[in-house]
Amino acid sequence: MRHSAFDLDAFVADCQSALTEHSPARAARETLLRALADPSSVMKTLGEPAKAGVTPLYHSDTLTVLNVIWGPRMTLMPHNHEMWAVIGIYTGREDNIFWRRIKEEKNGKIEAAGADTIADKEALQLGRDIIHSVTNPVDRLTGAIHIYGGDFFGTPRSEWEPETLTEQPYDVDKNMQLFEQWNRMLQPA
């Protein structure tokens, strides 16, 4: 089956239309799966991943679309979004560990509650209250499109310290710097 070329403007328009659906996250996932059916077309439009990073493709109060490139074996600590999210892979793989709050803990401590893996042409839908950590388990860059039902950069949310698993405010700048730190580690000495 031949697929049409990935058109970023049309894709963003379809994501915006998904917001008007009864189940916006499900509609966004269907939109993303259609785009991922031809990963080489997505990569041709977005560019072959060359370094770890987060590139906004669209950003508003109601919708954020990102091109996320994970470094080889890169891991991002547990965090939440306080909005629905849809994540799809166009090259590589992403492993997600899902976490839940321990009710008896007063400091927001969490425990593992499940896991899922997504690879090329696959997409994962996350609910508003999901807490997850992300790992790129492969020895090459992984390219993903992330769609969020809100302002990813401006919405207050939480992250969990990786060793103690205690809750703290999410720091967007610190997390964006992790990608740059990863790139510096990958540069030859």
PDB file of C-alpha atoms in Angstrom:
ATOM      1  CA  MET A   1       0.000   0.000   0.000  1.00  0.00           C
ATOM      2  CA  ARG A   2       1.398   3.405  -0.984  1.00  0.00           C
ATOM      3  CA  HIS A   3       1.094   6.236   1.540  1.00  0.00           C
ATOM      4  CA  SER A   4       1.071   9.940   0.776  1.00  0.00           C
ATOM      5  CA  ALA A   5       3.969  12.086   1.955  1.00  0.00           C
ATOM      6  CA  PHE A   6       3.839  13.372   5.530  1.00  0.00           C
ATOM      7  CA  ASP A   7       2.595  16.965   5.461  1.00  0.00           C
ATOM      8  CA  LEU A   8       3.362  18.687   8.772  1.00  0.00           C
ATOM      9  CA  ASP A   9       0.807  21.481   8.312  1.00  0.00           C
ATOM     10  CA  ALA A  10      -1.963  19.005   7.474  1.00  0.00           C
ATOM     11  CA  PHE A  11      -0.907  16.794  10.389  1.00  0.00           C
ATOM     12  CA  VAL A  12      -1.110  19.708  12.856  1.00  0.00           C
ATOM     13  CA  ALA A  13      -4.501  20.714  11.401  1.00  0.00           C
ATOM     14  CA  ASP A  14      -5.718  17.127  11.937  1.00  0.00           C
ATOM     15  CA  CYS A  15      -4.432  17.243  15.543  1.00  0.00           C
ATOM     16  CA  GLN A  16      -6.311  20.512  16.077  1.00  0.00           C
ATOM     17  CA  SER A  17      -9.462  18.900  14.640  1.00  0.00           C
ATOM     18  CA  ALA A  18      -9.015  15.990  17.050  1.00  0.00           C
ATOM     19  CA  LEU A  19      -9.562  18.444  19.924  1.00  0.00           C
ATOM     20  CA  THR A  20     -13.196  18.837  18.845  1.00  0.00           C
ATOM     21  CA  GLU A  21     -13.891  15.087  18.923  1.00  0.00           C
ATOM     22  CA  HIS A  22     -15.725  13.281  21.743  1.00  0.00           C
ATOM     23  CA  SER A  23     -12.441  11.537  22.641  1.00  0.00           C
ATOM     24  CA  PRO A  24      -9.665  13.942  21.579  1.00  0.00           C
ATOM     25  CA  ALA A  25      -6.813  11.656  22.690  1.00  0.00           C
ATOM     26  CA  ARG A  26      -8.198   8.710  20.718  1.00  0.00           C
ATOM     27  CA  ALA A  27      -8.683  10.902  17.635  1.00  0.00           C
ATOM     28  CA  ALA A  28      -5.137  12.269  18.008  1.00  0.00           C
ATOM     29  CA  ARG A  29      -3.805   8.695  18.281  1.00  0.00           C
ATOM     30  CA  GLU A  30      -5.607   7.711  15.067  1.00  0.00           C
ATOM     31  CA  THR A  31      -4.153  10.790  13.357  1.00  0.00           C
ATOM     32  CA  LEU A  32      -0.674   9.876  14.567  1.00  0.00           C
ATOM     33  CA  LEU A  33      -1.007   6.221  13.513  1.00  0.00           C
ATOM     34  CA  ARG A  34      -1.961   7.324   9.977  1.00  0.00           C
ATOM     35  CA  ALA A  35       1.181   9.480   9.832  1.00  0.00           C
ATOM     36  CA  LEU A  36       3.395   6.724  11.254  1.00  0.00           C
ATOM     37  CA  ALA A  37       2.211   4.229   8.637  1.00  0.00           C
ATOM     38  CA  ASP A  38       5.044   5.612   6.488  1.00  0.00           C
ATOM     39  CA  PRO A  39       7.900   6.368   8.920  1.00  0.00           C
ATOM     40  CA  SER A  40      10.347   7.192   6.119  1.00  0.00           C
ATOM     41  CA  SER A  41       8.027   9.990   4.942  1.00  0.00           C
ATOM     42  CA  VAL A  42       7.860  11.388   8.496  1.00  0.00           C
ATOM     43  CA  MET A  43      11.655  11.239   8.727  1.00  0.00           C
ATOM     44  CA  LYS A  44      12.031  12.893   5.324  1.00  0.00           C
ATOM     45  CA  THR A  45       9.868  15.814   6.486  1.00  0.00           C
ATOM     46  CA  LEU A  46      11.266  16.130  10.042  1.00  0.00           C
ATOM     47  CA  GLY A  47      14.822  15.143   9.142  1.00  0.00           C
ATOM     48  CA  GLU A  48      16.785  12.081  10.138  1.00  0.00           C
ATOM     49  CA  PRO A  49      17.592  12.263  13.856  1.00  0.00           C
ATOM     50  CA  ALA A  50      21.115  13.637  14.324  1.00  0.00           C
ATOM     51  CA  LYS A  51      21.145  14.477  18.044  1.00  0.00           C
ATOM     52  CA  ALA A  52      18.947  14.247  21.133  1.00  0.00           C
ATOM     53  CA  GLY A  53      16.477  17.094  21.573  1.00  0.00           C
ATOM     54  CA  VAL A  54      12.926  18.368  21.740  1.00  0.00           C
ATOM     55  CA  THR A  55      11.633  20.446  18.830  1.00  0.00           C
ATOM     56  CA  PRO A  56       8.191  22.068  19.077  1.00  0.00           C
ATOM     57  CA  LEU A  57       6.211  21.500  15.878  1.00  0.00           C
ATOM     58  CA  TYR A  58       3.131  23.311  17.231  1.00  0.00           C
ATOM     59  CA  HIS A  59       2.396  24.944  20.576  1.00  0.00           C
ATOM     60  CA  SER A  60      -0.728  26.610  21.985  1.00  0.00           C
ATOM     61  CA  ASP A  61      -2.732  26.629  25.221  1.00  0.00           C
ATOM     62  CA  THR A  62      -4.777  23.645  24.016  1.00  0.00           C
ATOM     63  CA  LEU A  63      -2.313  21.582  21.954  1.00  0.00           C
ATOM     64  CA  THR A  64       1.418  20.874  21.844  1.00  0.00           C
ATOM     65  CA  VAL A  65       3.070  18.735  19.154  1.00  0.00           C
ATOM     66  CA  LEU A  66       6.746  17.858  19.627  1.00  0.00           C
ATOM     67  CA  ASN A  67       9.441  16.016  17.724  1.00  0.00           C
ATOM     68  CA  VAL A  68      11.382  14.241  20.486  1.00  0.00           C
ATOM     69  CA  ILE A  69      14.721  12.603  19.743  1.00  0.00           C
ATOM     70  CA  TRP A  70      15.982  10.306  22.511  1.00  0.00           C
ATOM     71  CA  GLY A  71      19.713   9.632  22.802  1.00  0.00           C
ATOM     72  CA  PRO A  72      20.896   6.020  22.779  1.00  0.00           C
ATOM     73  CA  ARG A  73      19.968   4.383  26.105  1.00  0.00           C
ATOM     74  CA  MET A  74      18.704   7.759  27.410  1.00  0.00           C
ATOM     75  CA  THR A  75      16.258   7.696  30.349  1.00  0.00           C
ATOM     76  CA  LEU A  76      13.949  10.435  31.615  1.00  0.00           C
ATOM     77  CA  MET A  77      12.850  10.255  35.267  1.00  0.00           C
ATOM     78  CA  PRO A  78       9.229   9.585  36.265  1.00  0.00           C
ATOM     79  CA  HIS A  79       6.957  12.538  35.490  1.00  0.00           C
ATOM     80  CA  ASN A  80       3.342  13.361  34.763  1.00  0.00           C
ATOM     81  CA  HIS A  81       1.749  15.683  32.207  1.00  0.00           C
ATOM     82  CA  GLU A  82      -1.553  16.794  33.815  1.00  0.00           C
ATOM     83  CA  MET A  83      -3.078  16.371  30.337  1.00  0.00           C
ATOM     84  CA  TRP A  84      -3.615  13.499  27.908  1.00  0.00           C
ATOM     85  CA  ALA A  85      -0.726  12.567  25.657  1.00  0.00           C
ATOM     86  CA  VAL A  86      -0.151  10.439  22.580  1.00  0.00           C
ATOM     87  CA  ILE A  87       3.356   9.239  21.737  1.00  0.00           C
ATOM     88  CA  GLY A  88       4.309   7.582  18.455  1.00  0.00           C
ATOM     89  CA  ILE A  89       7.618   6.273  17.151  1.00  0.00           C
ATOM     90  CA  TYR A  90       8.917   6.806  13.612  1.00  0.00           C
ATOM     91  CA  THR A  91      12.372   5.322  14.229  1.00  0.00           C
ATOM     92  CA  GLY A  92      13.776   3.336  17.141  1.00  0.00           C
ATOM     93  CA  ARG A  93      11.973   2.268  20.287  1.00  0.00           C
ATOM     94  CA  GLU A  94      10.693   3.711  23.554  1.00  0.00           C
ATOM     95  CA  ASP A  95      10.101   1.806  26.800  1.00  0.00           C
ATOM     96  CA  ASN A  96       7.703   3.285  29.336  1.00  0.00           C
ATOM     97  CA  ILE A  97       7.433   2.335  32.996  1.00  0.00           C
ATOM     98  CA  PHE A  98       4.136   3.395  34.546  1.00  0.00           C
ATOM     99  CA  TRP A  99       4.029   4.471  38.188  1.00  0.00           C
ATOM    100  CA  ARG A 100       1.322   4.968  40.826  1.00  0.00           C
ATOM    101  CA  ARG A 101       1.289   7.004  43.991  1.00  0.00           C
ATOM    102  CA  ILE A 102       1.664   5.084  47.255  1.00  0.00           C
ATOM    103  CA  LYS A 103      -1.368   6.249  49.237  1.00  0.00           C
ATOM    104  CA  GLU A 104       0.265   5.807  52.644  1.00  0.00           C
ATOM    105  CA  GLU A 105       3.185   8.113  51.701  1.00  0.00           C
ATOM    106  CA  LYS A 106       2.879  11.812  52.480  1.00  0.00           C
ATOM    107  CA  ASN A 107       5.782  12.907  50.212  1.00  0.00           C
ATOM    108  CA  GLY A 108       4.177  11.745  46.956  1.00  0.00           C
ATOM    109  CA  LYS A 109       6.343   8.627  46.701  1.00  0.00           C
ATOM    110  CA  ILE A 110       5.517   6.280  43.818  1.00  0.00           C
ATOM    111  CA  GLU A 111       5.906   2.604  42.929  1.00  0.00           C
ATOM    112  CA  ALA A 112       6.076   0.800  39.570  1.00  0.00           C
ATOM    113  CA  ALA A 113       2.688  -0.284  38.245  1.00  0.00           C
ATOM    114  CA  GLY A 114       3.318  -1.574  34.712  1.00  0.00           C
ATOM    115  CA  ALA A 115       5.192  -1.065  31.466  1.00  0.00           C
ATOM    116  CA  ASP A 116       4.744  -0.799  27.714  1.00  0.00           C
ATOM    117  CA  THR A 117       6.994  -0.656  24.680  1.00  0.00           C
ATOM    118  CA  ILE A 118       6.401   1.206  21.434  1.00  0.00           C
ATOM    119  CA  ALA A 119       8.422   0.856  18.223  1.00  0.00           C
ATOM    120  CA  ASP A 120       8.226   2.077  14.620  1.00  0.00           C
ATOM    121  CA  LYS A 121       4.653   2.711  13.439  1.00  0.00           C
ATOM    122  CA  GLU A 122       3.213   2.333  16.964  1.00  0.00           C
ATOM    123  CA  ALA A 123       1.542   4.885  19.236  1.00  0.00           C
ATOM    124  CA  LEU A 124       0.699   4.927  22.926  1.00  0.00           C
ATOM    125  CA  GLN A 125      -2.157   6.925  24.467  1.00  0.00           C
ATOM    126  CA  LEU A 126      -1.651   8.228  28.026  1.00  0.00           C
ATOM    127  CA  GLY A 127      -4.418   9.531  30.268  1.00  0.00           C
ATOM    128  CA  ARG A 128      -4.306  12.843  32.106  1.00  0.00           C
ATOM    129  CA  ASP A 129      -3.172  11.294  35.418  1.00  0.00           C
ATOM    130  CA  ILE A 130      -0.514   8.881  34.114  1.00  0.00           C
ATOM    131  CA  ILE A 131       2.941   8.987  35.683  1.00  0.00           C
ATOM    132  CA  HIS A 132       5.641   7.429  33.508  1.00  0.00           C
ATOM    133  CA  SER A 133       9.382   7.282  32.920  1.00  0.00           C
ATOM    134  CA  VAL A 134      10.859   6.829  29.454  1.00  0.00           C
ATOM    135  CA  THR A 135      13.900   4.940  28.211  1.00  0.00           C
ATOM    136  CA  ASN A 136      15.328   4.576  24.731  1.00  0.00           C
ATOM    137  CA  PRO A 137      16.649   0.999  25.086  1.00  0.00           C
ATOM    138  CA  VAL A 138      18.488   0.873  21.747  1.00  0.00           C
ATOM    139  CA  ASP A 139      22.018   1.962  20.799  1.00  0.00           C
ATOM    140  CA  ARG A 140      20.858   4.611  18.322  1.00  0.00           C
ATOM    141  CA  LEU A 141      18.685   7.702  18.331  1.00  0.00           C
ATOM    142  CA  THR A 142      14.930   7.195  18.618  1.00  0.00           C
ATOM    143  CA  GLY A 143      12.544   9.618  16.913  1.00  0.00           C
ATOM    144  CA  ALA A 144       9.062  10.187  18.319  1.00  0.00           C
ATOM    145  CA  ILE A 145       6.153  12.531  17.794  1.00  0.00           C
ATOM    146  CA  HIS A 146       4.454  13.554  21.049  1.00  0.00           C
ATOM    147  CA  ILE A 147       1.007  15.158  21.050  1.00  0.00           C
ATOM    148  CA  TYR A 148      -0.307  16.772  24.246  1.00  0.00           C
ATOM    149  CA  GLY A 149      -3.843  18.009  24.932  1.00  0.00           C
ATOM    150  CA  GLY A 150      -2.649  21.293  26.423  1.00  0.00           C
ATOM    151  CA  ASP A 151       0.340  23.573  26.961  1.00  0.00           C
ATOM    152  CA  PHE A 152       3.227  21.154  27.580  1.00  0.00           C
ATOM    153  CA  PHE A 153       5.632  23.968  28.506  1.00  0.00           C
ATOM    154  CA  GLY A 154       3.324  26.044  30.710  1.00  0.00           C
ATOM    155  CA  THR A 155       1.303  23.482  32.683  1.00  0.00           C
ATOM    156  CA  PRO A 156       2.540  22.916  36.267  1.00  0.00           C
ATOM    157  CA  ARG A 157       3.175  19.250  36.946  1.00  0.00           C
ATOM    158  CA  SER A 158       5.464  16.914  38.868  1.00  0.00           C
ATOM    159  CA  GLU A 159       8.559  14.803  38.420  1.00  0.00           C
ATOM    160  CA  TRP A 160       9.957  12.227  40.802  1.00  0.00           C
ATOM    161  CA  GLU A 161      13.543  12.103  41.965  1.00  0.00           C
ATOM    162  CA  PRO A 162      14.949   8.922  40.357  1.00  0.00           C
ATOM    163  CA  GLU A 163      16.653   7.482  43.442  1.00  0.00           C
ATOM    164  CA  THR A 164      14.136   8.203  46.217  1.00  0.00           C
ATOM    165  CA  LEU A 165      11.042   8.390  43.967  1.00  0.00           C
ATOM    166  CA  THR A 166       9.810  11.442  45.872  1.00  0.00           C
ATOM    167  CA  GLU A 167       7.724  14.124  44.197  1.00  0.00           C
ATOM    168  CA  GLN A 168       8.991  17.561  43.238  1.00  0.00           C
ATOM    169  CA  PRO A 169       7.861  20.275  40.805  1.00  0.00           C
ATOM    170  CA  TYR A 170       8.622  19.503  37.147  1.00  0.00           C
ATOM    171  CA  ASP A 171      11.446  21.677  35.818  1.00  0.00           C
ATOM    172  CA  VAL A 172      11.036  22.125  32.035  1.00  0.00           C
ATOM    173  CA  ASP A 173      14.415  23.858  31.601  1.00  0.00           C
ATOM    174  CA  LYS A 174      16.296  21.190  33.569  1.00  0.00           C
ATOM    175  CA  ASN A 175      14.684  18.427  31.536  1.00  0.00           C
ATOM    176  CA  MET A 176      15.442  20.161  28.222  1.00  0.00           C
ATOM    177  CA  GLN A 177      19.075  20.493  29.362  1.00  0.00           C
ATOM    178  CA  LEU A 178      19.217  16.702  29.881  1.00  0.00           C
ATOM    179  CA  PHE A 179      19.025  16.307  26.107  1.00  0.00           C
ATOM    180  CA  GLU A 180      21.978  18.666  25.617  1.00  0.00           C
ATOM    181  CA  GLN A 181      23.969  16.886  28.351  1.00  0.00           C
ATOM    182  CA  TRP A 182      23.288  13.627  26.545  1.00  0.00           C
ATOM    183  CA  ASN A 183      24.577  15.105  23.271  1.00  0.00           C
ATOM    184  CA  ARG A 184      27.800  16.245  24.990  1.00  0.00           C
ATOM    185  CA  MET A 185      28.312  12.724  26.402  1.00  0.00           C
ATOM    186  CA  LEU A 186      27.969  11.228  22.920  1.00  0.00           C
ATOM    187  CA  GLN A 187      30.551  13.505  21.324  1.00  0.00           C
ATOM    188  CA  PRO A 188      33.919  11.874  20.712  1.00  0.00           C
ATOM    189  CA  ALA A 189      36.648  12.960  23.140  1.00  0.00           C
TER     190      ALA A 189
END
